[in-house]
Amino acid sequence: MKRPAWLVAAASAALLFSSAAPAAETVKVGVIGPFSGQLSGSWGTPFRQGMETYTAQKGPLSGDIKIEYIYRDLPTVDPQRARALAQELIVRDKVQYLAGFVSTPDALAVASVIQSAKIPSVIFNAAGPTIVGKSDYFLRTSNTLPEITVPVARYMAENGLKRVVTAVADYSPGADAEAAFKDAYGNSGQVIESIRMPLSTTDFGPFLQKIRLLKPDALFVFLPAGPATFGFVKAYQENGMKAEGIRFFGLSETQESDLQQLGDAAIGLETSYIYSAAHESKVNADFQAAYRKLYPNGTVNPATVMAYDGTHVLRTMIEATKGKKDADGAMKAAKGLAWESPRGPVKIDAASRELVQNVYIRSVQKGTDGRLYNKEIKVFPPTAKP
């Protein structure tokens, strides 16, 4: 008996769908950062490049899981906008994870949002020491300000620098850096002046003139990377402080995205940070080779590595939960996670959810190729966060 055409078609369709592979699980990750404006070169672009380098180097996830990264631009420090973007990504775009965050105020603004929605969030940079504790779903692949400030204070004390001036940007991270420096420097010498400079400052000459008249042995500086650093280093040079032997110590002021533009005025500047592109290891060499394949004219800087490592953590959580929404399972997979990063050995402390890592004292030098680089001159080994 001849079957009706509709029955043949239905049977064929049933066979087709029963033999088809299950649909791929797509996990959405929202990334908030400065992808335009003055901060994009130091932070937003390196974030994206670090994530893409990791993906290209490591290949697809195990199983049938795909990741979709949704980038949202936050060009300036704007806590209200950061919170709105996080809510939009969670409610409208249905992301399972968040990442990025350059500034402490922006990260703090989203803490209650991710806590109530149970969204694991990887902080790529924001370094305020209290951030991670504000939500059970925060973890960090950068550093805290005390973590990188304490080593430079100890290093200055070891070098017999007795009269010091601190000069920091006048916002909460600047205050955190100043407090951490004073606490670690302790009775090793005297902080003869503490100067706070408005974030909007473009002319640092008056501040440097005042510091020069104080005749300190050294200067501890904390400024946001980018235009503020350019202006301060230029004023430091123009006011003759380098020539007079007043040493410059900072944190991220000489990161690689800015270094060549700073020029020879940067030679000899000393900083304390978690990564130098000149770090000697096979993992760093392999990472940079993978980076150059994608971005032959790009510049690796610490923000690139923060996002690269952050992507490792995100993918570990996604694989551990098989792409399903399981915030607590994802966080469990991240706690205690250890790996070899381009910066050196790292581990997410299970209790604090902070990264345990080396901190390097670096000095800007000029290579035989004429390019400036951050030479590692002392390593402070990793310690767990309190």
GROMACS .gro file of C-alpha atoms in nm, residues 7-201:
model
  195
    7LEU     CA    1   0.335   1.051   0.632
    8VAL     CA    2   0.654   0.992   0.435
    9ALA     CA    3   0.758   1.353   0.495
   10ALA     CA    4   0.683   1.330   0.866
   11ALA     CA    5   0.879   1.007   0.902
   12SER     CA    6   1.174   1.157   0.716
   13ALA     CA    7   1.169   1.463   0.940
   14ALA     CA    8   1.156   1.249   1.252
   15LEU     CA    9   1.456   1.049   1.134
   16LEU     CA   10   1.647   1.368   1.052
   17PHE     CA   11   1.592   1.523   1.395
   18SER     CA   12   1.652   1.202   1.587
   19SER     CA   13   1.990   1.155   1.423
   20ALA     CA   14   2.100   1.518   1.447
   21ALA     CA   15   2.365   1.613   1.703
   22PRO     CA   16   2.238   1.802   2.009
   23ALA     CA   17   2.255   2.180   1.981
   24ALA     CA   18   2.576   2.339   2.105
   25GLU     CA   19   2.562   2.499   2.449
   26THR     CA   20   2.643   2.871   2.412
   27VAL     CA   21   2.760   3.050   2.724
   28LYS     CA   22   2.744   3.429   2.719
   29VAL     CA   23   3.009   3.634   2.899
   30GLY     CA   24   2.969   4.009   2.940
   31VAL     CA   25   3.290   4.214   2.938
   32ILE     CA   26   3.280   4.572   3.071
   33GLY     CA   27   3.575   4.801   3.002
   34PRO     CA   28   3.701   5.113   2.823
   35PHE     CA   29   3.691   5.003   2.458
   36SER     CA   30   3.696   5.365   2.340
   37GLY     CA   31   3.845   5.689   2.471
   38GLN     CA   32   4.173   5.769   2.643
   39LEU     CA   33   4.184   5.452   2.854
   40SER     CA   34   4.125   5.211   2.567
   41GLY     CA   35   4.493   5.179   2.471
   42SER     CA   36   4.604   5.097   2.825
   43TRP     CA   37   4.311   4.877   2.926
   44GLY     CA   38   4.021   4.803   2.690
   45THR     CA   39   4.222   4.698   2.385
   46PRO     CA   40   4.462   4.482   2.591
   47PHE     CA   41   4.164   4.317   2.761
   48ARG     CA   42   4.016   4.211   2.428
   49GLN     CA   43   4.354   4.108   2.286
   50GLY     CA   44   4.440   3.901   2.593
   51MET     CA   45   4.110   3.714   2.573
   52GLU     CA   46   4.147   3.653   2.200
   53THR     CA   47   4.508   3.539   2.239
   54TYR     CA   48   4.411   3.281   2.501
   55THR     CA   49   4.127   3.155   2.283
   56ALA     CA   50   4.350   3.125   1.976
   57GLN     CA   51   4.631   2.957   2.168
   58LYS     CA   52   4.419   2.705   2.360
   59GLY     CA   53   4.154   2.626   2.099
   60PRO     CA   54   3.789   2.532   2.154
   61LEU     CA   55   3.645   2.415   2.484
   62SER     CA   56   3.604   2.047   2.552
   63GLY     CA   57   3.261   1.908   2.472
   64ASP     CA   58   3.008   2.091   2.262
   65ILE     CA   59   3.031   2.425   2.443
   66LYS     CA   60   3.074   2.764   2.277
   67ILE     CA   61   3.144   3.101   2.440
   68GLU     CA   62   3.003   3.429   2.317
   69TYR     CA   63   3.176   3.738   2.454
   70ILE     CA   64   2.958   4.050   2.466
   71TYR     CA   65   3.165   4.368   2.505
   72ARG     CA   66   3.020   4.681   2.662
   73ASP     CA   67   3.207   5.012   2.654
   74LEU     CA   68   3.269   5.210   2.973
   75PRO     CA   69   3.519   5.475   2.856
   76THR     CA   70   3.557   5.659   3.188
   77VAL     CA   71   3.515   5.590   3.558
   78ASP     CA   72   3.134   5.587   3.589
   79PRO     CA   73   2.988   5.367   3.865
   80GLN     CA   74   2.626   5.442   3.777
   81ARG     CA   75   2.683   5.344   3.413
   82ALA     CA   76   2.881   5.035   3.516
   83ARG     CA   77   2.589   4.916   3.725
   84ALA     CA   78   2.342   4.981   3.442
   85LEU     CA   79   2.559   4.790   3.194
   86ALA     CA   80   2.585   4.493   3.430
   87GLN     CA   81   2.208   4.486   3.478
   88GLU     CA   82   2.151   4.510   3.103
   89LEU     CA   83   2.392   4.225   3.030
   90ILE     CA   84   2.231   4.002   3.292
   91VAL     CA   85   1.864   4.078   3.224
   92ARG     CA   86   1.853   4.145   2.851
   93ASP     CA   87   2.152   3.956   2.715
   94LYS     CA   88   2.124   3.664   2.960
   95VAL     CA   89   2.496   3.643   3.036
   96GLN     CA   90   2.612   3.377   3.283
   97TYR     CA   91   2.940   3.551   3.367
   98LEU     CA   92   3.083   3.903   3.381
   99ALA     CA   93   3.444   4.016   3.341
  100GLY     CA   94   3.658   4.327   3.293
  101PHE     CA   95   3.636   4.630   3.525
  102VAL     CA   96   3.928   4.875   3.523
  103SER     CA   97   3.839   5.097   3.817
  104THR     CA   98   3.755   5.021   4.178
  105PRO     CA   99   3.442   5.244   4.192
  106ASP     CA  100   3.297   5.068   3.886
  107ALA     CA  101   3.358   4.721   4.026
  108LEU     CA  102   3.209   4.816   4.363
  109ALA     CA  103   2.899   4.948   4.186
  110VAL     CA  104   2.812   4.608   4.039
  111ALA     CA  105   2.875   4.401   4.354
  112SER     CA  106   2.514   4.394   4.474
  113VAL     CA  107   2.392   4.321   4.121
  114ILE     CA  108   2.604   4.010   4.077
  115GLN     CA  109   2.532   3.898   4.432
  116SER     CA  110   2.154   3.898   4.386
  117ALA     CA  111   2.170   3.750   4.033
  118LYS     CA  112   2.444   3.497   4.123
  119ILE     CA  113   2.676   3.591   3.835
  120PRO     CA  114   3.041   3.482   3.874
  121SER     CA  115   3.253   3.784   3.779
  122VAL     CA  116   3.626   3.797   3.706
  123ILE     CA  117   3.791   4.132   3.781
  124PHE     CA  118   4.067   4.190   3.527
  125ASN     CA  119   4.214   4.502   3.690
  126ALA     CA  120   4.028   4.703   3.958
  127ALA     CA  121   4.264   4.684   4.255
  128GLY     CA  122   4.078   4.821   4.557
  129PRO     CA  123   4.144   4.582   4.847
  130THR     CA  124   3.779   4.558   4.957
  131ILE     CA  125   3.614   4.474   4.622
  132VAL     CA  126   3.620   4.095   4.622
  133GLY     CA  127   3.471   4.079   4.970
  134LYS     CA  128   3.163   4.270   4.854
  135SER     CA  129   3.020   3.969   4.669
  136ASP     CA  130   3.051   3.593   4.696
  137TYR     CA  131   3.074   3.585   4.315
  138PHE     CA  132   3.375   3.811   4.264
  139LEU     CA  133   3.728   3.687   4.202
  140ARG     CA  134   4.030   3.870   4.066
  141THR     CA  135   4.314   3.801   3.822
  142SER     CA  136   4.499   4.127   3.877
  143ASN     CA  137   4.618   4.238   4.221
  144THR     CA  138   4.527   4.456   4.515
  145LEU     CA  139   4.692   4.792   4.568
  146PRO     CA  140   4.849   4.692   4.902
  147GLU     CA  141   4.988   4.377   4.737
  148ILE     CA  142   5.202   4.579   4.495
  149THR     CA  143   5.262   4.879   4.723
  150VAL     CA  144   5.405   4.694   5.023
  151PRO     CA  145   5.698   4.545   4.823
  152VAL     CA  146   5.807   4.882   4.682
  153ALA     CA  147   5.793   5.039   5.030
  154ARG     CA  148   6.009   4.758   5.167
  155TYR     CA  149   6.247   4.785   4.873
  156MET     CA  150   6.290   5.158   4.931
  157ALA     CA  151   6.360   5.094   5.298
  158GLU     CA  152   6.615   4.826   5.207
  159ASN     CA  153   6.791   5.082   4.987
  160GLY     CA  154   6.833   5.327   5.274
  161LEU     CA  155   6.596   5.594   5.141
  162LYS     CA  156   6.514   5.794   5.454
  163ARG     CA  157   6.321   6.099   5.330
  164VAL     CA  158   6.024   6.023   5.107
  165VAL     CA  159   5.735   6.215   4.954
  166THR     CA  160   5.416   6.038   4.845
  167ALA     CA  161   5.218   6.180   4.550
  168VAL     CA  162   4.896   6.004   4.455
  169ALA     CA  163   4.582   6.068   4.252
  170ASP     CA  164   4.306   6.200   4.475
  171TYR     CA  165   4.051   5.918   4.463
  172SER     CA  166   3.992   5.601   4.663
  173PRO     CA  167   4.265   5.387   4.499
  174GLY     CA  168   4.514   5.668   4.551
  175ALA     CA  169   4.423   5.687   4.919
  176ASP     CA  170   4.457   5.307   4.945
  177ALA     CA  171   4.804   5.316   4.787
  178GLU     CA  172   4.917   5.601   5.012
  179ALA     CA  173   4.794   5.425   5.328
  180ALA     CA  174   4.954   5.093   5.229
  181PHE     CA  175   5.286   5.263   5.154
  182LYS     CA  176   5.298   5.449   5.485
  183ASP     CA  177   5.208   5.138   5.680
  184ALA     CA  178   5.477   4.925   5.511
  185TYR     CA  179   5.745   5.196   5.514
  186GLY     CA  180   5.679   5.242   5.885
  187ASN     CA  181   5.979   5.362   6.086
  188SER     CA  182   6.231   5.299   5.809
  189GLY     CA  183   6.247   5.671   5.744
  190GLN     CA  184   6.025   5.976   5.725
  191VAL     CA  185   5.738   6.053   5.489
  192ILE     CA  186   5.802   6.425   5.484
  193GLU     CA  187   5.498   6.517   5.271
  194SER     CA  188   5.187   6.345   5.133
  195ILE     CA  189   5.042   6.508   4.823
  196ARG     CA  190   4.710   6.426   4.661
  197MET     CA  191   4.654   6.544   4.306
  198PRO     CA  192   4.307   6.585   4.147
  199LEU     CA  193   4.224   6.325   3.881
  200SER     CA  194   4.155   6.610   3.639
  201THR     CA  195   4.508   6.752   3.674
   0.00000   0.00000   0.00000
